[in-house]
Amino acid sequence: MLSLQVITDDSLTLPHNQLFNIMIRIIGLIMTIGGAIALVFGVLGIFDSIALMFSPWALTILGVIFFFAGISLIKRRSDKES
């Protein structure tokens, strides 16, 4: 029968500030990618190249907001680590 072992070695854990930085970078990356996708679909919807279920202008505005917010999160975390 298989038994599960819990790793309790302290050398495998990261300090809280490093975990926080990694989390912020991941959230920034997700926001940047999601914003870029929304921005592309919104612009394509504005020029009637693609049929969307919502307003293409709203999708474009949200895409711009999320894209720049994600980039600023990534940039700010990279500046503080240097």
Short mmCIF file of N, CA, C and O in Angstrom, two decimals:
data_model
loop_
_atom_site.label_atom_id
_atom_site.label_comp_id
_atom_site.label_asym_id
_atom_site.label_seq_id
_atom_site.Cartn_x
_atom_site.Cartn_y
_atom_site.Cartn_z
N MET A 1 0.83 -1.17 0.00
CA MET A 1 0.00 0.00 0.00
C MET A 1 0.89 1.25 0.00
O MET A 1 1.93 1.27 0.63
N LEU A 2 0.46 2.27 -0.72
CA LEU A 2 1.23 3.49 -0.81
C LEU A 2 0.98 4.38 0.40
O LEU A 2 -0.13 4.49 0.89
N SER A 3 2.04 4.99 0.84
CA SER A 3 1.88 5.94 1.94
C SER A 3 2.39 7.30 1.48
O SER A 3 3.35 7.40 0.72
N LEU A 4 1.71 8.35 1.91
CA LEU A 4 2.10 9.70 1.54
C LEU A 4 2.98 10.29 2.62
O LEU A 4 2.69 10.16 3.80
N GLN A 5 4.06 10.91 2.21
CA GLN A 5 4.95 11.56 3.16
C GLN A 5 4.87 13.07 2.97
O GLN A 5 4.87 13.57 1.85
N VAL A 6 4.81 13.77 4.05
CA VAL A 6 4.76 15.22 4.01
C VAL A 6 6.19 15.73 4.14
O VAL A 6 6.91 15.37 5.06
N ILE A 7 6.58 16.59 3.21
CA ILE A 7 7.92 17.17 3.24
C ILE A 7 7.89 18.35 4.19
O ILE A 7 7.16 19.31 3.99
N THR A 8 8.69 18.29 5.23
CA THR A 8 8.71 19.37 6.21
C THR A 8 10.07 20.05 6.27
O THR A 8 10.37 20.74 7.23
N ASP A 9 10.88 19.88 5.26
CA ASP A 9 12.20 20.47 5.25
C ASP A 9 12.07 21.98 5.07
O ASP A 9 11.43 22.47 4.15
N ASP A 10 12.67 22.75 5.95
CA ASP A 10 12.58 24.20 5.88
C ASP A 10 13.35 24.79 4.71
O ASP A 10 13.11 25.93 4.32
N SER A 11 14.24 24.03 4.13
CA SER A 11 15.00 24.56 2.99
C SER A 11 14.15 24.64 1.72
O SER A 11 14.53 25.31 0.78
N LEU A 12 13.02 23.96 1.71
CA LEU A 12 12.17 23.99 0.52
C LEU A 12 11.16 25.13 0.55
O LEU A 12 10.51 25.40 -0.45
N THR A 13 11.02 25.82 1.66
CA THR A 13 10.05 26.90 1.76
C THR A 13 10.70 28.23 1.40
O THR A 13 11.89 28.44 1.64
N LEU A 14 9.91 29.10 0.81
CA LEU A 14 10.38 30.42 0.44
C LEU A 14 9.90 31.43 1.48
O LEU A 14 8.85 31.25 2.07
N PRO A 15 10.64 32.49 1.66
CA PRO A 15 10.15 33.56 2.54
C PRO A 15 8.86 34.16 1.98
O PRO A 15 8.58 34.10 0.78
N HIS A 16 8.07 34.75 2.86
CA HIS A 16 6.76 35.27 2.45
C HIS A 16 6.87 36.37 1.41
O HIS A 16 6.02 36.47 0.53
N ASN A 17 7.89 37.20 1.49
CA ASN A 17 8.01 38.28 0.51
C ASN A 17 8.31 37.75 -0.89
O ASN A 17 7.86 38.30 -1.88
N GLN A 18 9.06 36.66 -1.00
CA GLN A 18 9.32 36.07 -2.31
C GLN A 18 8.05 35.43 -2.88
O GLN A 18 7.79 35.52 -4.07
N LEU A 19 7.27 34.77 -2.02
CA LEU A 19 6.01 34.18 -2.48
C LEU A 19 5.05 35.28 -2.95
O LEU A 19 4.35 35.14 -3.95
N PHE A 20 5.03 36.38 -2.20
CA PHE A 20 4.18 37.51 -2.58
C PHE A 20 4.60 38.08 -3.92
O PHE A 20 3.75 38.38 -4.77
N ASN A 21 5.89 38.22 -4.16
CA ASN A 21 6.38 38.73 -5.44
C ASN A 21 6.02 37.80 -6.59
O ASN A 21 5.65 38.25 -7.67
N ILE A 22 6.12 36.51 -6.36
CA ILE A 22 5.77 35.53 -7.40
C ILE A 22 4.28 35.59 -7.70
O ILE A 22 3.86 35.56 -8.86
N MET A 23 3.45 35.71 -6.65
CA MET A 23 2.01 35.81 -6.85
C MET A 23 1.64 37.06 -7.63
O MET A 23 0.80 37.01 -8.53
N ILE A 24 2.24 38.18 -7.31
CA ILE A 24 1.95 39.43 -8.01
C ILE A 24 2.38 39.34 -9.47
O ILE A 24 1.67 39.80 -10.37
N ARG A 25 3.52 38.72 -9.73
CA ARG A 25 3.96 38.54 -11.12
C ARG A 25 2.99 37.66 -11.91
O ARG A 25 2.70 37.93 -13.07
N ILE A 26 2.51 36.58 -11.29
CA ILE A 26 1.57 35.68 -11.97
C ILE A 26 0.26 36.40 -12.25
O ILE A 26 -0.29 36.30 -13.35
N ILE A 27 -0.24 37.16 -11.27
CA ILE A 27 -1.48 37.92 -11.48
C ILE A 27 -1.27 38.96 -12.58
O ILE A 27 -2.13 39.14 -13.45
N GLY A 28 -0.12 39.63 -12.59
CA GLY A 28 0.17 40.61 -13.63
C GLY A 28 0.26 39.96 -15.00
O GLY A 28 -0.22 40.53 -15.99
N LEU A 29 0.84 38.79 -15.08
CA LEU A 29 0.94 38.09 -16.36
C LEU A 29 -0.43 37.67 -16.86
O LEU A 29 -0.74 37.83 -18.05
N ILE A 30 -1.28 37.16 -15.97
CA ILE A 30 -2.63 36.76 -16.36
C ILE A 30 -3.43 37.98 -16.83
O ILE A 30 -4.14 37.92 -17.84
N MET A 31 -3.30 39.09 -16.10
CA MET A 31 -4.02 40.31 -16.50
C MET A 31 -3.52 40.84 -17.84
O MET A 31 -4.32 41.29 -18.66
N THR A 32 -2.22 40.77 -18.08
CA THR A 32 -1.66 41.25 -19.34
C THR A 32 -2.14 40.41 -20.51
O THR A 32 -2.56 40.93 -21.55
N ILE A 33 -2.08 39.10 -20.36
CA ILE A 33 -2.51 38.21 -21.44
C ILE A 33 -4.01 38.34 -21.69
O ILE A 33 -4.46 38.43 -22.83
N GLY A 34 -4.80 38.37 -20.60
CA GLY A 34 -6.25 38.53 -20.75
C GLY A 34 -6.61 39.86 -21.37
O GLY A 34 -7.52 39.95 -22.21
N GLY A 35 -5.91 40.92 -20.97
CA GLY A 35 -6.16 42.23 -21.55
C GLY A 35 -5.81 42.29 -23.02
O GLY A 35 -6.53 42.91 -23.81
N ALA A 36 -4.72 41.65 -23.39
CA ALA A 36 -4.32 41.63 -24.81
C ALA A 36 -5.35 40.88 -25.65
O ALA A 36 -5.71 41.32 -26.75
N ILE A 37 -5.84 39.77 -25.13
CA ILE A 37 -6.85 39.00 -25.86
C ILE A 37 -8.13 39.81 -26.00
O ILE A 37 -8.73 39.88 -27.08
N ALA A 38 -8.58 40.44 -24.90
CA ALA A 38 -9.79 41.26 -24.95
C ALA A 38 -9.61 42.45 -25.89
O ALA A 38 -10.54 42.82 -26.62
N LEU A 39 -8.43 43.02 -25.89
CA LEU A 39 -8.15 44.16 -26.77
C LEU A 39 -8.21 43.76 -28.24
O LEU A 39 -8.82 44.45 -29.07
N VAL A 40 -7.63 42.63 -28.56
CA VAL A 40 -7.65 42.16 -29.95
C VAL A 40 -9.08 41.84 -30.40
O VAL A 40 -9.52 42.28 -31.47
N PHE A 41 -9.83 41.13 -29.56
CA PHE A 41 -11.21 40.80 -29.93
C PHE A 41 -12.07 42.05 -30.01
O PHE A 41 -12.95 42.16 -30.86
N GLY A 42 -11.83 43.00 -29.12
CA GLY A 42 -12.59 44.24 -29.14
C GLY A 42 -12.34 45.04 -30.40
O GLY A 42 -13.27 45.56 -31.03
N VAL A 43 -11.08 45.17 -30.79
CA VAL A 43 -10.76 45.93 -32.01
C VAL A 43 -11.31 45.21 -33.24
O VAL A 43 -11.84 45.84 -34.15
N LEU A 44 -11.21 43.88 -33.26
CA LEU A 44 -11.80 43.13 -34.38
C LEU A 44 -13.31 43.30 -34.42
O LEU A 44 -13.91 43.37 -35.50
N GLY A 45 -13.94 43.38 -33.26
CA GLY A 45 -15.39 43.60 -33.21
C GLY A 45 -15.78 44.99 -33.65
O GLY A 45 -16.84 45.18 -34.26
N ILE A 46 -14.96 45.98 -33.35
CA ILE A 46 -15.25 47.35 -33.78
C ILE A 46 -15.25 47.45 -35.30
O ILE A 46 -16.11 48.11 -35.89
N PHE A 47 -14.33 46.78 -35.95
CA PHE A 47 -14.25 46.83 -37.41
C PHE A 47 -15.08 45.73 -38.09
O PHE A 47 -14.89 45.46 -39.27
N ASP A 48 -15.97 45.10 -37.34
CA ASP A 48 -16.88 44.06 -37.85
C ASP A 48 -16.18 42.89 -38.51
O ASP A 48 -16.69 42.28 -39.44
N SER A 49 -14.97 42.58 -38.03
CA SER A 49 -14.26 41.41 -38.56
C SER A 49 -14.66 40.14 -37.83
O SER A 49 -14.42 39.04 -38.32
N ILE A 50 -15.28 40.30 -36.66
CA ILE A 50 -15.66 39.15 -35.86
C ILE A 50 -16.97 39.51 -35.15
O ILE A 50 -17.19 40.65 -34.77
N ALA A 51 -17.86 38.54 -35.02
CA ALA A 51 -19.14 38.76 -34.34
C ALA A 51 -18.97 38.46 -32.86
O ALA A 51 -18.50 37.39 -32.48
N LEU A 52 -19.33 39.42 -32.02
CA LEU A 52 -19.20 39.27 -30.58
C LEU A 52 -20.58 39.30 -29.93
O LEU A 52 -21.52 39.88 -30.47
N MET A 53 -20.67 38.71 -28.75
CA MET A 53 -21.94 38.72 -28.02
C MET A 53 -22.13 40.00 -27.22
O MET A 53 -23.22 40.32 -26.83
N PHE A 54 -21.04 40.73 -26.93
CA PHE A 54 -21.17 41.98 -26.18
C PHE A 54 -20.67 43.14 -27.03
O PHE A 54 -20.20 42.97 -28.14
N SER A 55 -20.75 44.31 -26.41
CA SER A 55 -20.32 45.53 -27.09
C SER A 55 -18.81 45.48 -27.34
O SER A 55 -18.04 45.28 -26.40
N PRO A 56 -18.37 45.66 -28.56
CA PRO A 56 -16.92 45.64 -28.82
C PRO A 56 -16.19 46.81 -28.16
O PRO A 56 -15.02 46.68 -27.81
N TRP A 57 -16.88 47.93 -27.98
CA TRP A 57 -16.24 49.07 -27.32
C TRP A 57 -15.95 48.77 -25.86
O TRP A 57 -14.89 49.13 -25.34
N ALA A 58 -16.89 48.12 -25.18
CA ALA A 58 -16.67 47.76 -23.79
C ALA A 58 -15.52 46.76 -23.66
O ALA A 58 -14.69 46.87 -22.75
N LEU A 59 -15.46 45.81 -24.58
CA LEU A 59 -14.38 44.82 -24.56
C LEU A 59 -13.03 45.49 -24.82
O LEU A 59 -12.03 45.15 -24.18
N THR A 60 -12.99 46.46 -25.72
CA THR A 60 -11.75 47.18 -26.01
C THR A 60 -11.29 47.99 -24.81
O THR A 60 -10.11 47.97 -24.44
N ILE A 61 -12.22 48.69 -24.16
CA ILE A 61 -11.87 49.51 -23.00
C ILE A 61 -11.38 48.63 -21.86
O ILE A 61 -10.36 48.92 -21.21
N LEU A 62 -12.08 47.54 -21.59
CA LEU A 62 -11.63 46.61 -20.54
C LEU A 62 -10.29 45.98 -20.89
O LEU A 62 -9.45 45.76 -20.01
N GLY A 63 -10.07 45.68 -22.16
CA GLY A 63 -8.79 45.13 -22.59
C GLY A 63 -7.64 46.09 -22.35
O GLY A 63 -6.58 45.69 -21.87
N VAL A 64 -7.86 47.37 -22.65
CA VAL A 64 -6.82 48.38 -22.41
C VAL A 64 -6.53 48.51 -20.92
O VAL A 64 -5.36 48.54 -20.50
N ILE A 65 -7.59 48.55 -20.11
CA ILE A 65 -7.40 48.68 -18.66
C ILE A 65 -6.63 47.50 -18.09
O ILE A 65 -5.66 47.67 -17.33
N PHE A 66 -7.05 46.28 -18.43
CA PHE A 66 -6.38 45.10 -17.90
C PHE A 66 -4.96 44.95 -18.43
O PHE A 66 -4.06 44.53 -17.71
N PHE A 67 -4.74 45.31 -19.69
CA PHE A 67 -3.41 45.20 -20.27
C PHE A 67 -2.42 46.11 -19.56
O PHE A 67 -1.35 45.69 -19.13
N PHE A 68 -2.79 47.39 -19.41
CA PHE A 68 -1.88 48.32 -18.76
C PHE A 68 -1.74 48.05 -17.26
O PHE A 68 -0.66 48.26 -16.69
N ALA A 69 -2.80 47.58 -16.62
CA ALA A 69 -2.69 47.24 -15.20
C ALA A 69 -1.75 46.05 -14.99
O ALA A 69 -0.94 46.04 -14.07
N GLY A 70 -1.85 45.05 -15.86
CA GLY A 70 -0.95 43.89 -15.76
C GLY A 70 0.49 44.25 -16.02
O GLY A 70 1.40 43.80 -15.31
N ILE A 71 0.73 45.09 -17.02
CA ILE A 71 2.10 45.51 -17.32
C ILE A 71 2.67 46.31 -16.16
O ILE A 71 3.83 46.14 -15.78
N SER A 72 1.87 47.19 -15.57
CA SER A 72 2.38 48.00 -14.47
C SER A 72 2.66 47.13 -13.24
O SER A 72 3.61 47.41 -12.50
N LEU A 73 1.86 46.09 -13.01
CA LEU A 73 2.15 45.17 -11.90
C LEU A 73 3.48 44.45 -12.11
O LEU A 73 4.30 44.34 -11.19
N ILE A 74 3.70 43.97 -13.31
CA ILE A 74 4.94 43.26 -13.61
C ILE A 74 6.13 44.22 -13.51
O ILE A 74 7.16 43.89 -12.92
N LYS A 75 5.98 45.42 -14.06
CA LYS A 75 7.07 46.38 -14.06
C LYS A 75 7.40 46.84 -12.65
O LYS A 75 8.57 46.94 -12.28
N ARG A 76 6.40 47.13 -11.84
CA ARG A 76 6.64 47.62 -10.49
C ARG A 76 7.33 46.55 -9.64
O ARG A 76 8.22 46.85 -8.86
N ARG A 77 6.95 45.29 -9.79
CA ARG A 77 7.60 44.22 -9.01
C ARG A 77 9.03 44.02 -9.48
O ARG A 77 9.90 43.71 -8.69
N SER A 78 9.29 44.17 -10.78
CA SER A 78 10.65 44.01 -11.28
C SER A 78 11.55 45.14 -10.81
O SER A 78 12.73 44.94 -10.53
N ASP A 79 11.00 46.37 -10.70
CA ASP A 79 11.79 47.51 -10.23
C ASP A 79 12.16 47.37 -8.77
O ASP A 79 13.26 47.72 -8.37
N LYS A 80 11.27 46.84 -7.95
CA LYS A 80 11.54 46.75 -6.52
C LYS A 80 12.56 45.68 -6.17
O LYS A 80 13.21 45.74 -5.16
N GLU A 81 12.70 44.66 -7.04
CA GLU A 81 13.65 43.60 -6.75
C GLU A 81 15.09 44.01 -7.05
O GLU A 81 16.01 43.45 -6.53
N SER A 82 15.27 44.96 -7.93
CA SER A 82 16.63 45.36 -8.32
C SER A 82 17.35 46.09 -7.23
O SER A 82 16.83 46.75 -6.41
#
